[in-house]
CSV table of C-alpha atoms in Angstrom, one decimal:
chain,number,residue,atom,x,y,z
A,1,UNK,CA,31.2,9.6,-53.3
A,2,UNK,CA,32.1,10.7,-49.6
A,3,UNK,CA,35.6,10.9,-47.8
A,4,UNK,CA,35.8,9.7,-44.2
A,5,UNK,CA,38.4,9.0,-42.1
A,6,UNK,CA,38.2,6.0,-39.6
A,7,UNK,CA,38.4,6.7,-35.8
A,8,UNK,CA,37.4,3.6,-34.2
A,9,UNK,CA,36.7,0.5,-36.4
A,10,UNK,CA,34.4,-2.7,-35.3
A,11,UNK,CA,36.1,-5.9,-34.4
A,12,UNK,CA,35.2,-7.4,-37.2
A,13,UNK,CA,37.1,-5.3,-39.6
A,14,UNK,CA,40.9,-6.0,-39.2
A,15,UNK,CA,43.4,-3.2,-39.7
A,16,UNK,CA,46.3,-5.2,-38.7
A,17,UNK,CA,49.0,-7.1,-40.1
A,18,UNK,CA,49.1,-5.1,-43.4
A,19,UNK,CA,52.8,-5.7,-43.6
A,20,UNK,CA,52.0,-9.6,-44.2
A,21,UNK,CA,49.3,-8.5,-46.4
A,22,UNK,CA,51.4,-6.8,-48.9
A,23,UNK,CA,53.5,-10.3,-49.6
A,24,UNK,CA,50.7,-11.4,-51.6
A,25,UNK,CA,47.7,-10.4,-53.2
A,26,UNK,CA,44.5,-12.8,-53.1
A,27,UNK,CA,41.5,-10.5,-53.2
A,28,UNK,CA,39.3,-9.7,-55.8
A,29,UNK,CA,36.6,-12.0,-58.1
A,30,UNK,CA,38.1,-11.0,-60.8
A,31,UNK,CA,40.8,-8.1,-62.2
A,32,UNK,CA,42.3,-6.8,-65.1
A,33,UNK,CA,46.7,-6.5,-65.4
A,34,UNK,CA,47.4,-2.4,-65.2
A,35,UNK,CA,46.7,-0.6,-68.1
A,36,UNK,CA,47.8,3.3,-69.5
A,37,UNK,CA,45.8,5.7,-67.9
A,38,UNK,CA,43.3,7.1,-70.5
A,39,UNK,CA,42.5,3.4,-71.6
A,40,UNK,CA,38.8,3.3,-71.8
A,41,UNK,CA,38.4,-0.6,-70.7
A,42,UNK,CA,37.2,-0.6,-66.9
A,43,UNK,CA,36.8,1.8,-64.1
A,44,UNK,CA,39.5,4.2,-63.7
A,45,UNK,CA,39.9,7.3,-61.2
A,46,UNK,CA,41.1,10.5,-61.6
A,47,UNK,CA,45.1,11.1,-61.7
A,48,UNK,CA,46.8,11.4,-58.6
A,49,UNK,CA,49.7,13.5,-57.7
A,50,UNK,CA,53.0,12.7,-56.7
A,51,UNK,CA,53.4,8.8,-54.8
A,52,UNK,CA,49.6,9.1,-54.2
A,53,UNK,CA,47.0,6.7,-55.1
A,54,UNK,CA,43.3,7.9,-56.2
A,55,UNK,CA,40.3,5.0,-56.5
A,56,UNK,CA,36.9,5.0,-58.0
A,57,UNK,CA,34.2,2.4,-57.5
A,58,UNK,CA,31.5,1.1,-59.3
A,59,UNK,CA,28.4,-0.7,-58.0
A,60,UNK,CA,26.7,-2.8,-59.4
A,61,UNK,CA,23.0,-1.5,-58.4
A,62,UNK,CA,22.0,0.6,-56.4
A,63,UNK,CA,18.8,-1.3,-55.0
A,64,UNK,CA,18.7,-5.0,-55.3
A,65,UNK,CA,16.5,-7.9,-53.6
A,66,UNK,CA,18.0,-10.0,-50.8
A,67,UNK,CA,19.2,-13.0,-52.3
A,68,UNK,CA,20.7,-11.1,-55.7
A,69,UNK,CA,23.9,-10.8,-57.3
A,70,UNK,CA,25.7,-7.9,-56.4
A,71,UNK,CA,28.8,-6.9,-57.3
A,72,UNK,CA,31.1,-3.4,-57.0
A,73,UNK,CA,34.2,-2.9,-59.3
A,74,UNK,CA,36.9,-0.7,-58.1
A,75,UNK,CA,39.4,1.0,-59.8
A,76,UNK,CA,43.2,2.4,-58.6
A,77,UNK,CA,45.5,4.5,-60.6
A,78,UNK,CA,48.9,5.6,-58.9
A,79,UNK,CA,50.8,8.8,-59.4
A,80,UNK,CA,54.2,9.5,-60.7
A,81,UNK,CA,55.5,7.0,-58.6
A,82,UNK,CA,55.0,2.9,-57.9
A,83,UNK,CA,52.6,2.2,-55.0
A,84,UNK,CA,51.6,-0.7,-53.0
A,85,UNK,CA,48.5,-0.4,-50.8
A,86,UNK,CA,45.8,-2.8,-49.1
A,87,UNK,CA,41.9,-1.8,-49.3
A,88,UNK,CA,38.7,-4.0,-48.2
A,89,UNK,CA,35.1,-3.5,-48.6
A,90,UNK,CA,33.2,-2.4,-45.4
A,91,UNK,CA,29.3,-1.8,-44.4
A,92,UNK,CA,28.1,0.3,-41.9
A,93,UNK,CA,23.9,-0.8,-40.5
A,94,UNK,CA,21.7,1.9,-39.9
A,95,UNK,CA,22.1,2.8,-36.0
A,96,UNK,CA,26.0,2.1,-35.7
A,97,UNK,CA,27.9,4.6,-35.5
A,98,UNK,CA,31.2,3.3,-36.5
A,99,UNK,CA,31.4,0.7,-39.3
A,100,UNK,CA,29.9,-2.5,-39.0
A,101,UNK,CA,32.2,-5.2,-40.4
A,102,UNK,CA,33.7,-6.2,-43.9
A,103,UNK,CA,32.5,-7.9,-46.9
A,104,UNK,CA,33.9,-11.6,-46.9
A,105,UNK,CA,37.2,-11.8,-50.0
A,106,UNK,CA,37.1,-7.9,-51.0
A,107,UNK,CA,40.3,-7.4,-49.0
A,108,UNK,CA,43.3,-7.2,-52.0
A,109,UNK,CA,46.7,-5.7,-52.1
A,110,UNK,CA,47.1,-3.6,-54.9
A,111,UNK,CA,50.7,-3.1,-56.5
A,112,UNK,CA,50.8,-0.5,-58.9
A,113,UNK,CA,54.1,0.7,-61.2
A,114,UNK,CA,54.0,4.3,-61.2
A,115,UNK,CA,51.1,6.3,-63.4
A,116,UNK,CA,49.3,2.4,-64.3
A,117,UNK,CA,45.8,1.9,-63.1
A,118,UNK,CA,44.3,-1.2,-62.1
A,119,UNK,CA,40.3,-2.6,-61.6
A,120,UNK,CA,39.3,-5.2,-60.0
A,121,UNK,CA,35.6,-6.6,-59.7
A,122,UNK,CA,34.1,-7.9,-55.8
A,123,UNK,CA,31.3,-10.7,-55.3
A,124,UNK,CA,29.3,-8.8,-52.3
A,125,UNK,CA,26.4,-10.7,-50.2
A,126,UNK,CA,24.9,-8.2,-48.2
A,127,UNK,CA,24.7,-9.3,-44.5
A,128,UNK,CA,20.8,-8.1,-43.9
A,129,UNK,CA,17.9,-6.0,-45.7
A,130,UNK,CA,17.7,-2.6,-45.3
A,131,UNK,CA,19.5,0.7,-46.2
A,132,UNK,CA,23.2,0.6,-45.4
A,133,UNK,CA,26.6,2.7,-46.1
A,134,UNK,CA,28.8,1.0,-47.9
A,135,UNK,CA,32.8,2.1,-48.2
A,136,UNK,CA,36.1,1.2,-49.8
A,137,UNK,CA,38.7,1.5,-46.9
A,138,UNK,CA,42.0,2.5,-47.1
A,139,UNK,CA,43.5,0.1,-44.4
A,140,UNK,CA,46.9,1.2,-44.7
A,141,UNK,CA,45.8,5.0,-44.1
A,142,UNK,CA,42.9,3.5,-42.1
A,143,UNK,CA,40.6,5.8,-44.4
A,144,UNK,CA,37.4,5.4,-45.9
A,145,UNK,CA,38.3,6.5,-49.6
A,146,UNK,CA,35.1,5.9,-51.0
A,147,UNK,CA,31.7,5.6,-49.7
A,148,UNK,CA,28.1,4.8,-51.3
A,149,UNK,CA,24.5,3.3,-50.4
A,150,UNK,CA,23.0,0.3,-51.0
A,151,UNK,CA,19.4,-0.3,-50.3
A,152,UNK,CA,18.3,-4.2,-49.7
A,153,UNK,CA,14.5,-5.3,-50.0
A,154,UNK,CA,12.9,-8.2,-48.7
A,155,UNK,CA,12.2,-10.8,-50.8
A,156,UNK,CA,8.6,-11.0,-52.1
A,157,UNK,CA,7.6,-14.1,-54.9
A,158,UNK,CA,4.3,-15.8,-55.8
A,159,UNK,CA,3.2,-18.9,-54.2
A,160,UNK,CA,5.1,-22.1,-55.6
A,161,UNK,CA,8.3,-19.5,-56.2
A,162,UNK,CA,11.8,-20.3,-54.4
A,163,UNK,CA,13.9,-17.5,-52.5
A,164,UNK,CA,17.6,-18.1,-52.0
A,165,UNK,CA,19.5,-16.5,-49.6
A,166,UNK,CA,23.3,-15.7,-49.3
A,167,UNK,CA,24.0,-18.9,-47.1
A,168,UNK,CA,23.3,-21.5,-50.0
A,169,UNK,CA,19.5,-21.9,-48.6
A,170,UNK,CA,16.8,-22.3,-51.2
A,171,UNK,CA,13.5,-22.0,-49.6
A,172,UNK,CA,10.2,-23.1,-51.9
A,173,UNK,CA,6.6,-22.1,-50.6
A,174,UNK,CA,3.6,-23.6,-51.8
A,175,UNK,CA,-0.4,-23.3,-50.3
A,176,UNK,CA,-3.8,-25.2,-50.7
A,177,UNK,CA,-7.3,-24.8,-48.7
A,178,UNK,CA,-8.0,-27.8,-47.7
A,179,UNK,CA,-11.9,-28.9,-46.4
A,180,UNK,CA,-10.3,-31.6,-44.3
A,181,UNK,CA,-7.2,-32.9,-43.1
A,182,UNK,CA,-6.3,-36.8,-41.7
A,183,UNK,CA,-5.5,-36.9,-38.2
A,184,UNK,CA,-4.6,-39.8,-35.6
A,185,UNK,CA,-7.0,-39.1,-32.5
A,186,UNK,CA,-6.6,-40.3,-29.4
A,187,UNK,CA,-7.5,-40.7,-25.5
A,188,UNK,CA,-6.3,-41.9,-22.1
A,189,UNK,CA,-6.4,-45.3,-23.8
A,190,UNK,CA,-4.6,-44.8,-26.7
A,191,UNK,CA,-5.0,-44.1,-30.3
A,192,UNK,CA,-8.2,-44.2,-31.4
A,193,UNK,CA,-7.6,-44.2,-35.7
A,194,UNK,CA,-7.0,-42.0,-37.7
A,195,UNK,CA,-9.8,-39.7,-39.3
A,196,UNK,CA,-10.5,-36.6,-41.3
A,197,UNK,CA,-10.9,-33.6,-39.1
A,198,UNK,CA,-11.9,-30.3,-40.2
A,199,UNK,CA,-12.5,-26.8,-38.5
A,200,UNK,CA,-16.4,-26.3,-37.8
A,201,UNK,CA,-16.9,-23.6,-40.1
A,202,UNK,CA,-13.3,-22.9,-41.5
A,203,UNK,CA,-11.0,-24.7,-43.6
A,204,UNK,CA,-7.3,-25.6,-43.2
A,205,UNK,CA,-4.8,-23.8,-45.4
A,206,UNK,CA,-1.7,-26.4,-45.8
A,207,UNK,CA,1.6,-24.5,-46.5
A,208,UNK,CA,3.9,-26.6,-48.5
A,209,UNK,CA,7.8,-26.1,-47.1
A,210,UNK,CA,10.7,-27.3,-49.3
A,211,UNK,CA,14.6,-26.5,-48.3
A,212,UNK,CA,17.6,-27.9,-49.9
A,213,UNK,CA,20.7,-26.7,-49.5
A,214,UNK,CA,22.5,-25.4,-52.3
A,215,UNK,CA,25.8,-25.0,-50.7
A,216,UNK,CA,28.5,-27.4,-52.0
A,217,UNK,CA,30.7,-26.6,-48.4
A,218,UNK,CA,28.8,-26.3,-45.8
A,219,UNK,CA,25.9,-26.9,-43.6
A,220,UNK,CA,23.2,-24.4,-43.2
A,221,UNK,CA,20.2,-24.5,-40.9
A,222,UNK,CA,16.9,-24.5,-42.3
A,223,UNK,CA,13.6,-22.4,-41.0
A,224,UNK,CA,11.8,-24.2,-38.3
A,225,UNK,CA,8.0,-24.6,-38.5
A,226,UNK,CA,7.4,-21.9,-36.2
A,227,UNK,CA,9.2,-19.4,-38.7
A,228,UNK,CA,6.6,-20.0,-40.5
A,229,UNK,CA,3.0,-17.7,-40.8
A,230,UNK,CA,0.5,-16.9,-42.8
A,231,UNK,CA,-2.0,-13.4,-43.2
A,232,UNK,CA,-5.5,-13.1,-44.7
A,233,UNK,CA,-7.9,-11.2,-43.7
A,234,UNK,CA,-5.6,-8.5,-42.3
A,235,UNK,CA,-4.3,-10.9,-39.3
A,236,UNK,CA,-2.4,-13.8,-38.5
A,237,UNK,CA,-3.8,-17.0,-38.8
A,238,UNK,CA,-4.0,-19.4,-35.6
A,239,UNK,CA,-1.4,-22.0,-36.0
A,240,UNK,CA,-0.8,-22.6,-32.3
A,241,UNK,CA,-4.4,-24.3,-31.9
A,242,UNK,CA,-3.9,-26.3,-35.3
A,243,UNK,CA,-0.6,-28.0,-33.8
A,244,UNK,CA,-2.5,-29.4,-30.4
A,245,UNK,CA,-6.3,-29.4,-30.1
A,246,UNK,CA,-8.4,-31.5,-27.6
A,247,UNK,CA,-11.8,-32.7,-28.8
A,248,UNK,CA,-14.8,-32.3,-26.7
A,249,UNK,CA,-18.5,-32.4,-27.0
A,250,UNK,CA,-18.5,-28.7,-27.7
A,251,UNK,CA,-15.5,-28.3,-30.3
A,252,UNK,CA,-13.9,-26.0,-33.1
A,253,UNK,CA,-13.5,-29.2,-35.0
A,254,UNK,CA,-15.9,-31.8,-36.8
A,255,UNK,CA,-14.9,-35.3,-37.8
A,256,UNK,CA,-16.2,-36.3,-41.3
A,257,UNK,CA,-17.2,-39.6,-42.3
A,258,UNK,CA,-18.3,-42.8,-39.7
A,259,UNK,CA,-16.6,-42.5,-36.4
A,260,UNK,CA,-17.1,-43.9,-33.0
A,261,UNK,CA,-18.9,-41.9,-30.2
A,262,UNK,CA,-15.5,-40.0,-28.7
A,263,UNK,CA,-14.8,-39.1,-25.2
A,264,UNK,CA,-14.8,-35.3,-23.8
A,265,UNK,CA,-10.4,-36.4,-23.1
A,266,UNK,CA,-9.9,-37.0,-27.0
A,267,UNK,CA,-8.0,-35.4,-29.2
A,268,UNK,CA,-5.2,-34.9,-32.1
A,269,UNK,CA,-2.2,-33.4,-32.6
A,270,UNK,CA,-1.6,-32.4,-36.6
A,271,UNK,CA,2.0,-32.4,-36.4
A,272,UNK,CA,2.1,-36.5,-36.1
A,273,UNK,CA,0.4,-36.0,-39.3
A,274,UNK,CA,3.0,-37.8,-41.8
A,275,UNK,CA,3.3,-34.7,-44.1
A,276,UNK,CA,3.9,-32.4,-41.1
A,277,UNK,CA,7.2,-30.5,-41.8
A,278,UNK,CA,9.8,-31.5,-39.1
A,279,UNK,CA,12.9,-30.6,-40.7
A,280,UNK,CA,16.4,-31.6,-39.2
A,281,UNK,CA,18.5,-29.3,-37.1
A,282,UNK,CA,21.1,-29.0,-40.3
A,283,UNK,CA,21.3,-29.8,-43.7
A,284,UNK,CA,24.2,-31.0,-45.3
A,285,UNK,CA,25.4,-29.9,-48.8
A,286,UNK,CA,22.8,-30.9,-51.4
A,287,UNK,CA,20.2,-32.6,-48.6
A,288,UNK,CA,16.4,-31.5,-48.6
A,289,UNK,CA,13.9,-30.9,-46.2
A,290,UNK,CA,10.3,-31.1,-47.0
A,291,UNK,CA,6.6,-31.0,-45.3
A,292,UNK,CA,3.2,-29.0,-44.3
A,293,UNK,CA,2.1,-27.0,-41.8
A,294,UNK,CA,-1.3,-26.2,-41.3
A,295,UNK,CA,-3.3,-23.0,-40.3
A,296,UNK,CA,-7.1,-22.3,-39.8
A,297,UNK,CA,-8.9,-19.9,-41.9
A,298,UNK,CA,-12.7,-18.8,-42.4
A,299,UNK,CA,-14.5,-21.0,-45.0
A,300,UNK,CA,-15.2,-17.8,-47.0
A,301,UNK,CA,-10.7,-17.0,-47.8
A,302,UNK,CA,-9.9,-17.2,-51.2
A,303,UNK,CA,-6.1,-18.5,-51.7
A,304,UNK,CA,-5.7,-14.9,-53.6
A,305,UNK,CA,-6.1,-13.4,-50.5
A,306,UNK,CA,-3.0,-15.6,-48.6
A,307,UNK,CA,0.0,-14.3,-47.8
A,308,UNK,CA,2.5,-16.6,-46.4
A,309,UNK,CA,6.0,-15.2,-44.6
A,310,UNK,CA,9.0,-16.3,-43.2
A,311,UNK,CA,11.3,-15.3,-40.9
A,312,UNK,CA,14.9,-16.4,-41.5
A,313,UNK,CA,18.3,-15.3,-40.6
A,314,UNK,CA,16.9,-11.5,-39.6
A,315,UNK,CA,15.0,-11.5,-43.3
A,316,UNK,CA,11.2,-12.2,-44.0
A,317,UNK,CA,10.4,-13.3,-46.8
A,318,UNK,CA,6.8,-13.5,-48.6
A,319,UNK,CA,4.8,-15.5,-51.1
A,320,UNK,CA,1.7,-14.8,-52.0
């Protein structure tokens, strides 16, 4: 573990107000009462000298998946004398040069009689994927007293899998190829019915979107339809023609079974299909949000060969 001292610190990290700090202590997940030093229960640093205070930490992994438990218990062992100091977790993103921001409850007054040690175990959510420093900082010394990686990978599940992230979103993806899919079409007059409409040549693939919050607290905003995306092939599939397409004599789509004899100004629009995925802006604690959206595909794609992603709060996630 690395040493460094803290020149300038982010905004979001506060130094201040440490006297009020030490009238209570609140931090911490969870934390066992001081013990001798040499007792071989928990996490305990090397001996200080004189009113010093030494720490040790100990993470939970080193690599986890966005979405997993993580967890880092810290250890403090004072000197020959009683001690009473303030530390919080911090995280530092690759490209800032200075330390990003703190980890939400790891900031904990520590009160120590003299030569006792102390751990104390943090809940961490990691704020994006990626490789990032963490560091236990000192805030009374403004020091970073310990400091260690953590590597965060994206999430990647098979199809009909859910993904949960740190904001009490649980996201489920499903997918189908589908030959045909019922549509409303209209004109200039109106609607004309609805009919089963397939790509000439292709095939739909219909991605199956389920959201329900998990969070007993709070609101949290689910992925939009355009978040969503699917590969095969090597590319992108076309969405953007799927959610407004205008029928003509010469057309990318075909309508199966009896229709009428359509004008060249007809057309459909698959998201007033009933199962199109139009979730709400929010969802409250407990509410879920399901539908489909639809992408076109060659008829010769195999659903083996799909690979559906989405983006969502800076984090992409894949099934498939």
């Amino acid at each position: 573990m690395r040493r460094r001292t803290v020149v300038t610190m982010g905004g979001a990290i506060a130094i201040g107000s440490i006297a009020g700090c030490l009238g209570s202590d609140d931090g911490g997940s969870e934390s066992t009462p001081p013990t001798e030093p040499g007792d071989s229960s928990g996490v305990f640093p090397a001996e200080p000298e004189g009113a010093a205070v030494s720490f040790s930490v100990d993470p939970s992994d080193a690599e986890i998946v966005y979405g997993a438990d993580y967890s880092v218990t810290v250890g403090a062992r004072s000197g020959d004398k009683s001690v009473d100091v303030v530390t919080t977790i911090v995280y530092q993103l690759p490209g800032d040069s200075n330390w990003t921001g703190s980890f939400d409850d790891t900031q904990t007054v520590w009160r120590l009689d003299a030569g006792k040690s102390q751990t104390k175990t943090f809940e961490i959510e990691p704020p994006t994927v990626g490789d990032f420093s963490v560091g236990l900082l000192n805030l009374v010394q403004k020091d970073v007293v310990e400091e260690w990686g953590l590597t965060v990978r994206q999430p990647q599940v098979a199809l009909g899998e859910t993904v949960s992230y740190y904001d009490g979103l649980a996201l489920n993806i499903d997918a189908r190829l589908r030959d045909a899919v019922e549509v409303t079409v209209f004109d200039a007059d109106g609607e004309r019915g609805d009919y089963e409409v397939s790509p000439r040549d292709g095939q739909w693939v219909e991605v199956a979107v389920v959201t329900t919050n998990t969070n007993t607290k709070t609101i949290v905003r689910p992925p939009d339809g355009s978040d969503v995306g699917v590969l095969a092939g090597g590319g992108p599939l076309d969405r953007t023609r799927s959610v407004r397409s205008v029928w003509a004599d010469v057309t990318d789509y075909e309508v199966l079974g009896d229709h009428p004899e359509f004008e060249e100004d007809a057309g459909f629009r698959i998201e007033d299909n009933d199962e199109y995925y139009h979730p709400p802006d929010d969802l409250i604690p407990g509410a879920t949000a399901s539908g489909n959206v639809y992408f076109e595909t060659d008829a010769s794609i195999t659903l083996e060969e799909l690979s559906i992603r989405v983006n969502y709060n800076d984090v992409r996630a894949t099934w498939g």
